[in-house]
Every structure is written in C-alpha cells, then in structure tokens.
PDB file of C-alpha atoms and ligand atoms in Angstrom:
ATOM      1  CA  UNK M   1      -1.627 -25.669   2.274  1.00 81.00           C
ATOM      2  CA  UNK M   2      -5.327 -24.963   2.760  1.00 89.00           C
ATOM      3  CA  UNK M   3      -6.658 -21.497   2.199  1.00 92.00           C
ATOM      4  CA  UNK M   4      -9.875 -20.433   3.850  1.00 94.00           C
ATOM      5  CA  UNK M   5     -11.888 -17.522   2.631  1.00 95.00           C
ATOM      6  CA  UNK M   6     -13.757 -14.777   4.367  1.00 95.00           C
ATOM      7  CA  UNK M   7     -16.749 -12.990   2.834  1.00 94.00           C
ATOM      8  CA  UNK M   8     -16.444  -9.219   2.747  1.00 95.00           C
ATOM      9  CA  UNK M   9     -18.974  -6.427   2.594  1.00 95.00           C
ATOM     10  CA  UNK M  10     -17.886  -3.140   1.094  1.00 96.00           C
ATOM     11  CA  UNK M  11     -15.311  -1.787   3.576  1.00 96.00           C
ATOM     12  CA  UNK M  12     -16.562   1.742   3.027  1.00 97.00           C
ATOM     13  CA  UNK M  13     -20.374   1.579   3.039  1.00 95.00           C
ATOM     14  CA  UNK M  14     -20.893  -2.014   4.244  1.00 94.00           C
ATOM     15  CA  UNK M  15     -23.107  -2.824   1.227  1.00 89.00           C
ATOM     16  CA  UNK M  16     -23.510  -6.515   0.330  1.00 81.00           C
ATOM     17  CA  UNK M  17     -25.483  -6.408  -2.890  1.00 75.00           C
ATOM     18  CA  UNK M  18     -22.762  -6.017  -5.514  1.00 74.00           C
ATOM     19  CA  UNK M  19     -23.095  -9.091  -7.730  1.00 77.00           C
ATOM     20  CA  UNK M  20     -21.223  -8.664 -10.968  1.00 84.00           C
ATOM     21  CA  UNK M  21     -17.451  -8.476 -10.913  1.00 90.00           C
ATOM     22  CA  UNK M  22     -15.968  -5.640 -12.931  1.00 93.00           C
ATOM     23  CA  UNK M  23     -12.376  -6.808 -13.299  1.00 94.00           C
ATOM     24  CA  UNK M  24     -11.615 -10.462 -13.789  1.00 94.00           C
ATOM     25  CA  UNK M  25      -8.342 -12.412 -13.741  1.00 94.00           C
ATOM     26  CA  UNK M  26      -6.865 -14.568 -16.507  1.00 88.00           C
ATOM     27  CA  UNK M  27      -7.126 -17.551 -14.176  1.00 87.00           C
ATOM     28  CA  UNK M  28      -9.599 -17.598 -11.289  1.00 88.00           C
ATOM     29  CA  UNK M  29      -7.518 -18.759  -8.316  1.00 91.00           C
ATOM     30  CA  UNK M  30     -10.393 -19.243  -5.890  1.00 84.00           C
ATOM     31  CA  UNK M  31     -10.419 -23.041  -5.669  1.00 83.00           C
ATOM     32  CA  UNK M  32      -6.744 -23.744  -6.091  1.00 90.00           C
ATOM     33  CA  UNK M  33      -4.413 -23.170  -3.153  1.00 90.00           C
ATOM     34  CA  UNK M  34      -1.363 -24.076  -5.236  1.00 90.00           C
ATOM     35  CA  UNK M  35      -2.183 -21.353  -7.771  1.00 91.00           C
ATOM     36  CA  UNK M  36      -2.684 -18.803  -4.995  1.00 92.00           C
ATOM     37  CA  UNK M  37       0.606 -19.750  -3.401  1.00 90.00           C
ATOM     38  CA  UNK M  38       2.467 -19.546  -6.702  1.00 88.00           C
ATOM     39  CA  UNK M  39       1.025 -16.205  -7.803  1.00 88.00           C
ATOM     40  CA  UNK M  40       0.997 -14.584  -4.379  1.00 87.00           C
ATOM     41  CA  UNK M  41       4.174 -12.621  -5.083  1.00 80.00           C
ATOM     42  CA  UNK M  42       6.173 -11.928  -8.213  1.00 75.00           C
ATOM     43  CA  UNK M  43       5.018 -11.229 -11.756  1.00 73.00           C
ATOM     44  CA  UNK M  44       3.963 -13.837 -14.281  1.00 79.00           C
ATOM     45  CA  UNK M  45       2.660 -14.105 -17.840  1.00 77.00           C
ATOM     46  CA  UNK M  46      -0.889 -14.519 -16.606  1.00 84.00           C
ATOM     47  CA  UNK M  47      -2.334 -11.973 -14.244  1.00 88.00           C
ATOM     48  CA  UNK M  48      -3.951 -13.828 -11.350  1.00 93.00           C
ATOM     49  CA  UNK M  49      -6.053 -12.107  -8.694  1.00 95.00           C
ATOM     50  CA  UNK M  50      -9.419 -12.391  -6.977  1.00 96.00           C
ATOM     51  CA  UNK M  51     -12.222 -10.772  -9.018  1.00 95.00           C
ATOM     52  CA  UNK M  52     -12.862  -7.115  -8.189  1.00 96.00           C
ATOM     53  CA  UNK M  53     -16.403  -5.881  -7.612  1.00 96.00           C
ATOM     54  CA  UNK M  54     -17.551  -2.280  -7.846  1.00 95.00           C
ATOM     55  CA  UNK M  55     -19.792  -1.295  -4.988  1.00 94.00           C
ATOM     56  CA  UNK M  56     -22.646   1.162  -5.574  1.00 92.00           C
ATOM     57  CA  UNK M  57     -20.656   3.656  -3.519  1.00 94.00           C
ATOM     58  CA  UNK M  58     -17.817   3.378  -6.056  1.00 94.00           C
ATOM     59  CA  UNK M  59     -15.295   1.323  -4.098  1.00 96.00           C
ATOM     60  CA  UNK M  60     -13.471  -1.509  -5.880  1.00 96.00           C
ATOM     61  CA  UNK M  61     -12.939  -4.601  -3.743  1.00 96.00           C
ATOM     62  CA  UNK M  62     -12.727  -8.409  -3.521  1.00 96.00           C
ATOM     63  CA  UNK M  63     -15.859  -9.932  -2.055  1.00 95.00           C
ATOM     64  CA  UNK M  64     -13.909 -12.942  -0.861  1.00 94.00           C
ATOM     65  CA  UNK M  65     -10.398 -12.873   0.493  1.00 96.00           C
ATOM     66  CA  UNK M  66      -8.203 -15.340   2.451  1.00 95.00           C
ATOM     67  CA  UNK M  67      -8.777 -15.186   6.200  1.00 95.00           C
ATOM     68  CA  UNK M  68      -6.041 -14.031   8.573  1.00 92.00           C
ATOM     69  CA  UNK M  69      -4.580 -17.503   9.244  1.00 92.00           C
ATOM     70  CA  UNK M  70      -4.295 -18.183   5.529  1.00 93.00           C
ATOM     71  CA  UNK M  71      -2.751 -14.761   4.950  1.00 91.00           C
ATOM     72  CA  UNK M  72      -0.131 -15.373   7.627  1.00 87.00           C
ATOM     73  CA  UNK M  73       0.895 -18.540   5.800  1.00 86.00           C
ATOM     74  CA  UNK M  74       0.996 -16.825   2.423  1.00 87.00           C
ATOM     75  CA  UNK M  75       2.994 -13.826   3.611  1.00 82.00           C
ATOM     76  CA  UNK M  76       5.451 -15.973   5.549  1.00 76.00           C
ATOM     77  CA  UNK M  77       6.810 -17.341   2.261  1.00 65.00           C
ATOM     78  CA  UNK M  78       7.761 -13.899   1.078  1.00 63.00           C
ATOM     79  CA  UNK M  79      11.208 -12.397   0.864  1.00 56.00           C
ATOM     80  CA  UNK M  80      12.141  -8.747   1.236  1.00 51.00           C
ATOM     81  CA  UNK M  81       9.394  -6.401   0.143  1.00 51.00           C
ATOM     82  CA  UNK M  82      11.743  -4.295  -1.941  1.00 49.00           C
ATOM     83  CA  UNK M  83      14.046  -6.218  -4.212  1.00 51.00           C
ATOM     84  CA  UNK M  84      17.605  -5.370  -3.271  1.00 48.00           C
ATOM     85  CA  UNK M  85      18.754  -4.254  -6.715  1.00 53.00           C
ATOM     86  CA  UNK M  86      16.056  -1.598  -6.694  1.00 77.00           C
ATOM     87  CA  UNK M  87      17.070   0.167  -3.481  1.00 81.00           C
ATOM     88  CA  UNK M  88      18.257   3.232  -5.328  1.00 83.00           C
ATOM     89  CA  UNK M  89      14.923   3.591  -7.132  1.00 85.00           C
ATOM     90  CA  UNK M  90      13.116   3.000  -3.883  1.00 87.00           C
ATOM     91  CA  UNK M  91      15.039   5.848  -2.295  1.00 89.00           C
ATOM     92  CA  UNK M  92      14.347   8.216  -5.208  1.00 90.00           C
ATOM     93  CA  UNK M  93      10.650   7.400  -5.069  1.00 91.00           C
ATOM     94  CA  UNK M  94      10.544   7.990  -1.322  1.00 94.00           C
ATOM     95  CA  UNK M  95      12.445  11.255  -1.678  1.00 94.00           C
ATOM     96  CA  UNK M  96       9.609  12.443  -3.874  1.00 94.00           C
ATOM     97  CA  UNK M  97       6.999  11.390  -1.256  1.00 95.00           C
ATOM     98  CA  UNK M  98       8.984  13.326   1.319  1.00 96.00           C
ATOM     99  CA  UNK M  99       8.934  16.447  -0.817  1.00 95.00           C
ATOM    100  CA  UNK M 100       5.136  16.241  -0.930  1.00 95.00           C
ATOM    101  CA  UNK M 101       4.839  15.709   2.803  1.00 97.00           C
ATOM    102  CA  UNK M 102       7.212  18.567   3.686  1.00 96.00           C
ATOM    103  CA  UNK M 103       5.187  20.955   1.515  1.00 95.00           C
ATOM    104  CA  UNK M 104       2.508  20.794   4.245  1.00 95.00           C
ATOM    105  CA  UNK M 105       4.462  19.906   7.375  1.00 95.00           C
ATOM    106  CA  UNK M 106       7.230  22.449   7.344  1.00 93.00           C
ATOM    107  CA  UNK M 107       7.987  23.226  10.955  1.00 94.00           C
ATOM    108  CA  UNK M 108      11.198  21.213  10.897  1.00 95.00           C
ATOM    109  CA  UNK M 109      12.297  22.253  14.391  1.00 96.00           C
ATOM    110  CA  UNK M 110       9.186  20.919  16.091  1.00 96.00           C
ATOM    111  CA  UNK M 111       9.301  17.649  18.004  1.00 97.00           C
ATOM    112  CA  UNK M 112       6.816  15.319  16.350  1.00 97.00           C
ATOM    113  CA  UNK M 113       6.091  11.731  17.144  1.00 97.00           C
ATOM    114  CA  UNK M 114       6.107   9.785  13.877  1.00 98.00           C
ATOM    115  CA  UNK M 115       4.854   6.236  13.394  1.00 98.00           C
ATOM    116  CA  UNK M 116       5.373   4.423  10.126  1.00 98.00           C
ATOM    117  CA  UNK M 117       3.276   1.290   9.608  1.00 97.00           C
ATOM    118  CA  UNK M 118       4.718  -1.170   7.103  1.00 94.00           C
ATOM    119  CA  UNK M 119       8.051   0.601   7.435  1.00 94.00           C
ATOM    120  CA  UNK M 120       9.726  -1.933   5.141  1.00 90.00           C
ATOM    121  CA  UNK M 121      13.494  -1.314   4.886  1.00 89.00           C
ATOM    122  CA  UNK M 122      13.306   1.949   6.861  1.00 94.00           C
ATOM    123  CA  UNK M 123      14.281   4.127   3.908  1.00 93.00           C
ATOM    124  CA  UNK M 124      11.443   6.587   4.397  1.00 96.00           C
ATOM    125  CA  UNK M 125      12.107   6.947   8.125  1.00 97.00           C
ATOM    126  CA  UNK M 126      15.761   7.553   7.330  1.00 96.00           C
ATOM    127  CA  UNK M 127      14.788  10.446   5.060  1.00 96.00           C
ATOM    128  CA  UNK M 128      12.364  11.850   7.653  1.00 97.00           C
ATOM    129  CA  UNK M 129      15.024  11.714  10.344  1.00 97.00           C
ATOM    130  CA  UNK M 130      17.324  13.941   8.308  1.00 96.00           C
ATOM    131  CA  UNK M 131      14.654  16.637   7.985  1.00 96.00           C
ATOM    132  CA  UNK M 132      12.741  16.476  11.273  1.00 97.00           C
ATOM    133  CA  UNK M 133      15.808  16.399  13.504  1.00 95.00           C
ATOM    134  CA  UNK M 134      14.069  16.811  16.873  1.00 97.00           C
ATOM    135  CA  UNK M 135      11.359  14.225  16.308  1.00 97.00           C
ATOM    136  CA  UNK M 136      10.841  10.660  17.553  1.00 97.00           C
ATOM    137  CA  UNK M 137      10.364   7.748  15.199  1.00 97.00           C
ATOM    138  CA  UNK M 138       8.505   4.475  15.633  1.00 97.00           C
ATOM    139  CA  UNK M 139       8.126   1.655  13.130  1.00 97.00           C
ATOM    140  CA  UNK M 140       5.813  -1.315  12.655  1.00 95.00           C
ATOM    141  CA  UNK M 141       7.006  -3.986  10.244  1.00 93.00           C
ATOM    142  CA  UNK M 142       5.849  -7.609  10.326  1.00 88.00           C
ATOM    143  CA  UNK M 143       8.542  -8.836   7.939  1.00 85.00           C
ATOM    144  CA  UNK M 144      11.339 -10.127  10.190  1.00 84.00           C
ATOM    145  CA  UNK M 145      13.925  -9.805   7.392  1.00 85.00           C
ATOM    146  CA  UNK M 146      13.632  -6.027   7.707  1.00 87.00           C
ATOM    147  CA  UNK M 147      14.373  -5.898  11.440  1.00 88.00           C
ATOM    148  CA  UNK M 148      18.099  -5.366  11.049  1.00 90.00           C
ATOM    149  CA  UNK M 149      17.827  -2.450   8.605  1.00 90.00           C
ATOM    150  CA  UNK M 150      15.071  -0.849  10.647  1.00 93.00           C
ATOM    151  CA  UNK M 151      16.861  -1.107  13.968  1.00 94.00           C
ATOM    152  CA  UNK M 152      19.638   1.008  12.480  1.00 94.00           C
ATOM    153  CA  UNK M 153      17.110   3.802  11.971  1.00 95.00           C
ATOM    154  CA  UNK M 154      15.195   3.600  15.250  1.00 96.00           C
ATOM    155  CA  UNK M 155      15.153   1.471  18.373  1.00 95.00           C
ATOM    156  CA  UNK M 156      11.355   1.625  18.440  1.00 96.00           C
ATOM    157  CA  UNK M 157      10.565  -1.248  16.091  1.00 95.00           C
ATOM    158  CA  UNK M 158       7.446  -3.397  16.527  1.00 95.00           C
ATOM    159  CA  UNK M 159       6.128  -6.384  14.577  1.00 92.00           C
ATOM    160  CA  UNK M 160       2.478  -5.760  15.185  1.00 91.00           C
ATOM    161  CA  UNK M 161       0.218  -2.776  15.771  1.00 93.00           C
ATOM    162  CA  UNK M 162      -1.209  -4.438  18.894  1.00 92.00           C
ATOM    163  CA  UNK M 163       2.184  -4.164  20.593  1.00 93.00           C
ATOM    164  CA  UNK M 164       1.783  -0.387  20.750  1.00 92.00           C
ATOM    165  CA  UNK M 165      -0.233   0.907  23.643  1.00 82.00           C
ATOM    166  CA  UNK M 166      -2.962   3.437  23.079  1.00 73.00           C
ATOM    167  CA  UNK M 167      -1.505   5.831  25.634  1.00 75.00           C
ATOM    168  CA  UNK M 168       1.334   6.500  23.214  1.00 82.00           C
ATOM    169  CA  UNK M 169      -0.147   9.144  20.927  1.00 95.00           C
ATOM    170  CA  UNK M 170       1.407   9.988  17.587  1.00 97.00           C
ATOM    171  CA  UNK M 171       1.314  13.268  15.674  1.00 97.00           C
ATOM    172  CA  UNK M 172       1.850  11.750  12.238  1.00 98.00           C
ATOM    173  CA  UNK M 173       1.165   8.204  11.075  1.00 98.00           C
ATOM    174  CA  UNK M 174       2.595   7.094   7.749  1.00 98.00           C
ATOM    175  CA  UNK M 175       1.466   4.156   5.620  1.00 98.00           C
ATOM    176  CA  UNK M 176       3.146   3.758   2.251  1.00 96.00           C
ATOM    177  CA  UNK M 177       1.399   1.084   0.165  1.00 93.00           C
ATOM    178  CA  UNK M 178      -0.294  -0.228   3.280  1.00 96.00           C
ATOM    179  CA  UNK M 179      -3.973   0.680   3.017  1.00 97.00           C
ATOM    180  CA  UNK M 180      -4.555  -1.350  -0.152  1.00 96.00           C
ATOM    181  CA  UNK M 181      -3.087  -4.461   1.522  1.00 94.00           C
ATOM    182  CA  UNK M 182      -5.264  -4.609   4.643  1.00 95.00           C
ATOM    183  CA  UNK M 183      -8.400  -6.756   4.286  1.00 96.00           C
ATOM    184  CA  UNK M 184      -9.888  -5.698   7.641  1.00 96.00           C
ATOM    185  CA  UNK M 185      -9.490  -2.079   6.760  1.00 97.00           C
ATOM    186  CA  UNK M 186     -11.916  -0.679   9.323  1.00 98.00           C
ATOM    187  CA  UNK M 187     -10.525  -2.609  12.293  1.00 96.00           C
ATOM    188  CA  UNK M 188      -7.043  -1.576  11.333  1.00 96.00           C
ATOM    189  CA  UNK M 189      -7.974   2.027  10.804  1.00 97.00           C
ATOM    190  CA  UNK M 190      -9.666   2.221  14.208  1.00 97.00           C
ATOM    191  CA  UNK M 191      -6.435   1.042  15.805  1.00 96.00           C
ATOM    192  CA  UNK M 192      -4.487   3.730  13.953  1.00 96.00           C
ATOM    193  CA  UNK M 193      -7.070   6.295  14.949  1.00 96.00           C
ATOM    194  CA  UNK M 194      -6.646   5.321  18.621  1.00 95.00           C
ATOM    195  CA  UNK M 195      -2.909   5.826  18.332  1.00 96.00           C
ATOM    196  CA  UNK M 196      -3.274   9.251  16.754  1.00 97.00           C
ATOM    197  CA  UNK M 197      -3.327  12.499  18.744  1.00 95.00           C
ATOM    198  CA  UNK M 198      -6.500  14.612  18.621  1.00 94.00           C
ATOM    199  CA  UNK M 199      -5.305  16.715  15.686  1.00 94.00           C
ATOM    200  CA  UNK M 200      -2.992  14.071  14.253  1.00 97.00           C
ATOM    201  CA  UNK M 201      -2.237  13.479  10.593  1.00 98.00           C
ATOM    202  CA  UNK M 202      -2.182  10.421   8.361  1.00 98.00           C
ATOM    203  CA  UNK M 203       0.054  10.420   5.294  1.00 98.00           C
ATOM    204  CA  UNK M 204      -0.004   7.552   2.840  1.00 98.00           C
ATOM    205  CA  UNK M 205       0.508   6.329  -0.693  1.00 97.00           C
ATOM    206  CA  UNK M 206      -1.875   4.006  -2.543  1.00 97.00           C
ATOM    207  CA  UNK M 207      -2.428   2.815  -6.098  1.00 96.00           C
ATOM    208  CA  UNK M 208      -5.032   4.668  -8.137  1.00 97.00           C
ATOM    209  CA  UNK M 209      -7.470   2.321  -9.855  1.00 97.00           C
ATOM    210  CA  UNK M 210      -8.889   5.282 -11.827  1.00 96.00           C
ATOM    211  CA  UNK M 211      -5.496   6.233 -13.279  1.00 94.00           C
ATOM    212  CA  UNK M 212      -4.379   5.865 -16.871  1.00 90.00           C
ATOM    213  CA  UNK M 213      -2.647   2.570 -16.090  1.00 87.00           C
ATOM    214  CA  UNK M 214      -5.707   0.297 -15.740  1.00 92.00           C
ATOM    215  CA  UNK M 215      -7.220   1.999 -18.798  1.00 90.00           C
ATOM    216  CA  UNK M 216      -4.178   1.002 -20.856  1.00 87.00           C
ATOM    217  CA  UNK M 217      -3.448  -2.362 -19.244  1.00 85.00           C
ATOM    218  CA  UNK M 218      -7.041  -3.413 -18.423  1.00 90.00           C
ATOM    219  CA  UNK M 219      -6.996  -6.620 -16.343  1.00 92.00           C
ATOM    220  CA  UNK M 220      -3.258  -6.921 -17.005  1.00 88.00           C
ATOM    221  CA  UNK M 221      -2.386  -3.975 -14.793  1.00 89.00           C
ATOM    222  CA  UNK M 222       0.023  -5.652 -12.388  1.00 87.00           C
ATOM    223  CA  UNK M 223      -1.643  -3.847  -9.473  1.00 92.00           C
ATOM    224  CA  UNK M 224      -4.698  -6.054  -9.868  1.00 95.00           C
ATOM    225  CA  UNK M 225      -3.120  -8.769  -7.795  1.00 92.00           C
ATOM    226  CA  UNK M 226      -3.749 -11.245  -5.024  1.00 94.00           C
ATOM    227  CA  UNK M 227      -2.225  -9.056  -2.338  1.00 93.00           C
ATOM    228  CA  UNK M 228      -4.669  -6.181  -2.939  1.00 96.00           C
ATOM    229  CA  UNK M 229      -8.100  -6.922  -1.426  1.00 97.00           C
ATOM    230  CA  UNK M 230      -9.306  -3.504  -2.627  1.00 98.00           C
ATOM    231  CA  UNK M 231      -8.046  -0.512  -4.575  1.00 98.00           C
ATOM    232  CA  UNK M 232      -8.754   3.171  -4.082  1.00 98.00           C
ATOM    233  CA  UNK M 233      -9.360   6.159  -6.274  1.00 98.00           C
ATOM    234  CA  UNK M 234      -9.463   9.813  -5.126  1.00 98.00           C
ATOM    235  CA  UNK M 235     -13.186   9.709  -4.362  1.00 98.00           C
ATOM    236  CA  UNK M 236     -13.325   6.375  -2.565  1.00 98.00           C
ATOM    237  CA  UNK M 237     -10.332   7.243  -0.412  1.00 98.00           C
ATOM    238  CA  UNK M 238     -11.955  10.524   0.513  1.00 98.00           C
ATOM    239  CA  UNK M 239     -15.208   8.740   1.413  1.00 98.00           C
ATOM    240  CA  UNK M 240     -13.279   6.380   3.627  1.00 98.00           C
ATOM    241  CA  UNK M 241     -11.571   9.145   5.587  1.00 98.00           C
ATOM    242  CA  UNK M 242     -14.770  11.151   5.793  1.00 97.00           C
ATOM    243  CA  UNK M 243     -16.457   8.209   7.456  1.00 96.00           C
ATOM    244  CA  UNK M 244     -14.004   8.686  10.334  1.00 97.00           C
ATOM    245  CA  UNK M 245     -14.361  12.485  10.305  1.00 96.00           C
ATOM    246  CA  UNK M 246     -10.945  13.191   8.903  1.00 98.00           C
ATOM    247  CA  UNK M 247     -10.363  16.313   6.852  1.00 97.00           C
ATOM    248  CA  UNK M 248      -8.432  16.263   3.600  1.00 98.00           C
ATOM    249  CA  UNK M 249      -5.236  18.323   3.547  1.00 98.00           C
ATOM    250  CA  UNK M 250      -4.225  17.096   0.090  1.00 98.00           C
ATOM    251  CA  UNK M 251      -4.328  14.313  -2.472  1.00 97.00           C
ATOM    252  CA  UNK M 252      -1.524  14.445  -5.046  1.00 96.00           C
ATOM    253  CA  UNK M 253      -0.166  12.265  -7.807  1.00 95.00           C
ATOM    254  CA  UNK M 254       3.202  10.800  -6.882  1.00 93.00           C
ATOM    255  CA  UNK M 255       6.178   9.942  -9.022  1.00 86.00           C
ATOM    256  CA  UNK M 256       7.560   6.434  -9.096  1.00 81.00           C
ATOM    257  CA  UNK M 257      11.061   5.818 -10.291  1.00 80.00           C
ATOM    258  CA  UNK M 258      11.540   2.899 -12.660  1.00 76.00           C
ATOM    259  CA  UNK M 259      14.328   1.474 -14.716  1.00 81.00           C
ATOM    260  CA  UNK M 260      13.369   1.859 -18.360  1.00 81.00           C
ATOM    261  CA  UNK M 261      14.476  -1.715 -19.099  1.00 81.00           C
ATOM    262  CA  UNK M 262      12.231  -3.013 -16.344  1.00 79.00           C
ATOM    263  CA  UNK M 263       9.255  -1.021 -17.675  1.00 77.00           C
ATOM    264  CA  UNK M 264       9.695  -2.422 -21.176  1.00 82.00           C
ATOM    265  CA  UNK M 265       9.954  -5.959 -19.738  1.00 83.00           C
ATOM    266  CA  UNK M 266       6.675  -5.373 -17.880  1.00 78.00           C
ATOM    267  CA  UNK M 267       4.964  -4.027 -21.006  1.00 79.00           C
ATOM    268  CA  UNK M 268       5.969  -7.081 -23.037  1.00 81.00           C
ATOM    269  CA  UNK M 269       4.794  -9.378 -20.270  1.00 80.00           C
ATOM    270  CA  UNK M 270       1.424  -7.627 -20.021  1.00 76.00           C
ATOM    271  CA  UNK M 271       0.612  -7.098 -23.682  1.00 77.00           C
ATOM    272  CA  UNK M 272       2.302  -9.989 -25.471  1.00 80.00           C
ATOM    273  CA  UNK M 273       2.760 -12.462 -22.615  1.00 79.00           C
ATOM    274  CA  UNK M 274       6.433 -12.476 -23.514  1.00 81.00           C
ATOM    275  CA  UNK M 275       9.112 -12.676 -20.879  1.00 84.00           C
ATOM    276  CA  UNK M 276      12.052 -10.596 -22.124  1.00 81.00           C
ATOM    277  CA  UNK M 277      15.006  -9.493 -20.024  1.00 83.00           C
ATOM    278  CA  UNK M 278      16.344  -6.113 -21.018  1.00 78.00           C
ATOM    279  CA  UNK M 279      18.988  -4.702 -18.685  1.00 78.00           C
ATOM    280  CA  UNK M 280      17.850  -1.848 -16.412  1.00 76.00           C
ATOM    281  CA  UNK M 281      19.275   0.929 -18.636  1.00 73.00           C
ATOM    282  CA  UNK M 282      18.477   4.283 -16.934  1.00 77.00           C
ATOM    283  CA  UNK M 283      15.825   5.371 -14.459  1.00 79.00           C
ATOM    284  CA  UNK M 284      12.892   7.734 -14.958  1.00 79.00           C
ATOM    285  CA  UNK M 285      10.372   9.272 -12.579  1.00 78.00           C
ATOM    286  CA  UNK M 286       6.806   8.872 -13.824  1.00 80.00           C
ATOM    287  CA  UNK M 287       3.502  10.021 -12.381  1.00 80.00           C
ATOM    288  CA  UNK M 288       1.691   6.834 -13.271  1.00 81.00           C
ATOM    289  CA  UNK M 289      -0.681   4.937 -11.097  1.00 90.00           C
ATOM    290  CA  UNK M 290      -0.122   6.148  -7.518  1.00 94.00           C
ATOM    291  CA  UNK M 291      -1.199   9.012  -5.352  1.00 96.00           C
ATOM    292  CA  UNK M 292      -0.296  10.259  -1.897  1.00 97.00           C
ATOM    293  CA  UNK M 293      -2.598  11.848   0.624  1.00 98.00           C
ATOM    294  CA  UNK M 294      -2.570  13.732   3.885  1.00 98.00           C
ATOM    295  CA  UNK M 295      -5.610  13.751   6.196  1.00 98.00           C
ATOM    296  CA  UNK M 296      -6.134  15.429   9.530  1.00 98.00           C
ATOM    297  CA  UNK M 297      -8.189  14.165  12.421  1.00 96.00           C
ATOM    298  CA  UNK M 298     -11.030  16.597  12.762  1.00 87.00           C
ATOM    299  CA  UNK M 299     -13.232  15.960  15.769  1.00 76.00           C
TER     300      UNK M 299
HETATM  301 ZN1   ZN L 301     -19.629   0.590  -0.851  1.00 87.40          ZN
END
C-alpha cells in the first residue's frame, strides 16, 4: 500500500508559517506505510500519530495528512466504529448528548428535518426519534457495515454527502466525533452549510485538546492519533464557526461513559506501556476530554 500526503495550511486562518511541531509521536509514521496501516485503528503500547503543529491563531493541526485516495484505502480496512461489547456505554453517552441538545431545542411537537453525518450505528438517531416524534431523519454513514442497523432507524440513509441534493434543506445537522476526522474541513463544512436552512443549527461533539486529559497524558493521550488531522478547543472551534457567520448557542462539557476496567487498562498502557486486561467491572460517566456544541446559522 502506498500512502500519498497532502500539505495543509491551517484550516481556520489559512496560515502556512507554523514550523515547530508542538506534540510529537513516539514513532514518526510519515515514511512508513506499514506503520500507518498498523496503527490506523486500535490502541497500542506506542502512541503513533502525525506531528501536531500549533498555528498562530491557536488551532492544533497536522501539516501533512494522507490524501483522499490513501484515506479511502486506510478506512476500508476498518471494522465497526463502535465495538459491539460497548453498545450499552455508547447508548448512555449518547443519552447524555441528547439531554444537552434538548435543553435548547425543546419544541418536541415541531416537525424538524434532522441530518446526522457519520451516523454510525444509528443509536443517536434512535434516541432523537423517541423525543422528536413528528420529525424526519436522514443519515450519512460511509461505513457499509452500519447500513443494516441504520436502515432500521430511517429509510433515508446515504453513503456520501454528495448524494444529498442542496434543495433538501435541514433544520438541524448533527456530527458526533466527525469534525475532528475531516481533513478538508472547509470544503466539507461548506457542503453542510448548503444543506442547512437559513436559521439552521449544527450540533456536534469533538475532543478537547485543552482539557485535563492531554495535560495528564501528554503525547500519550489516545486522542492524538492518526485519524485526527486536527483537534479543537473551545476557542478554536468558536473561531471556525465565526468564520462562517454562525452564532454560538452553547459549548458544554459532555460526559463519556467508560467501563472502569477499560479505563485502568488504558492508563497502564499509556503510562507504563503495559498491556493488562482487567474485566470491564462497572461503568462511570466522566466529563473528561470532550465537549458538545450548538451553533446557529446567522446571516
Ligand atoms: Zn491558524
């Protein structure tokens, strides 16, 4: 497998002059396609990712990232995005996202048009459907393994954003752990913007690179990884949306539900490079390294 790289300017301010990387991997994968393929998904003793640079504007991003053809190859080797044993945790985590969304969008009788990009197993749409009973739901999910689960939630399932026509306007677009995976962030965002009604809303969840987690874990924070071409914090996300004249409704910390056993395994892997396998034990909801946001189109 050959992997070709694309040079990137800062996706927020388009600056090119950031020269010194701020966060560096244990092994630099740049010139080794086999390493990239191996570390693309899953967690290992060594943390492998492309070096992150801090732009003058404050955004943290990879200056070089695989091009789209290479990405298609890398992603095609992947299995389900959510590991099956963790479906219950996934549902608990998404229930918490829903609570935060419904705190602002609380006209439950209204007929909204929802679009979820990266809809994964459809769990979030399933929760939305229970609350917003009169609404319509659309999903985009490139992972073909998810098609079956998703089609049980809605018949409007698409593999690619380009399959949706711009004349279909949505009231609310949702992207859970999507925005920190998209290398061509601006192109993608413009497509979302075109699909959004004139006062439409965007709700999402991203990792927070200014949270306590990277302070504790440093370059061993598992979120510094090959699949994240950039990472947001509150300020950089706000700058991004401002660029497109969106108005902030809220930014809030979110809870993630973990199995305690899994967390301890991860800690040992990160700090001592030891692979231990505790059973899952019980689950806890922690406000650790993620935040959710709601922005409104304002022009
Ligand atoms: Zn910048």
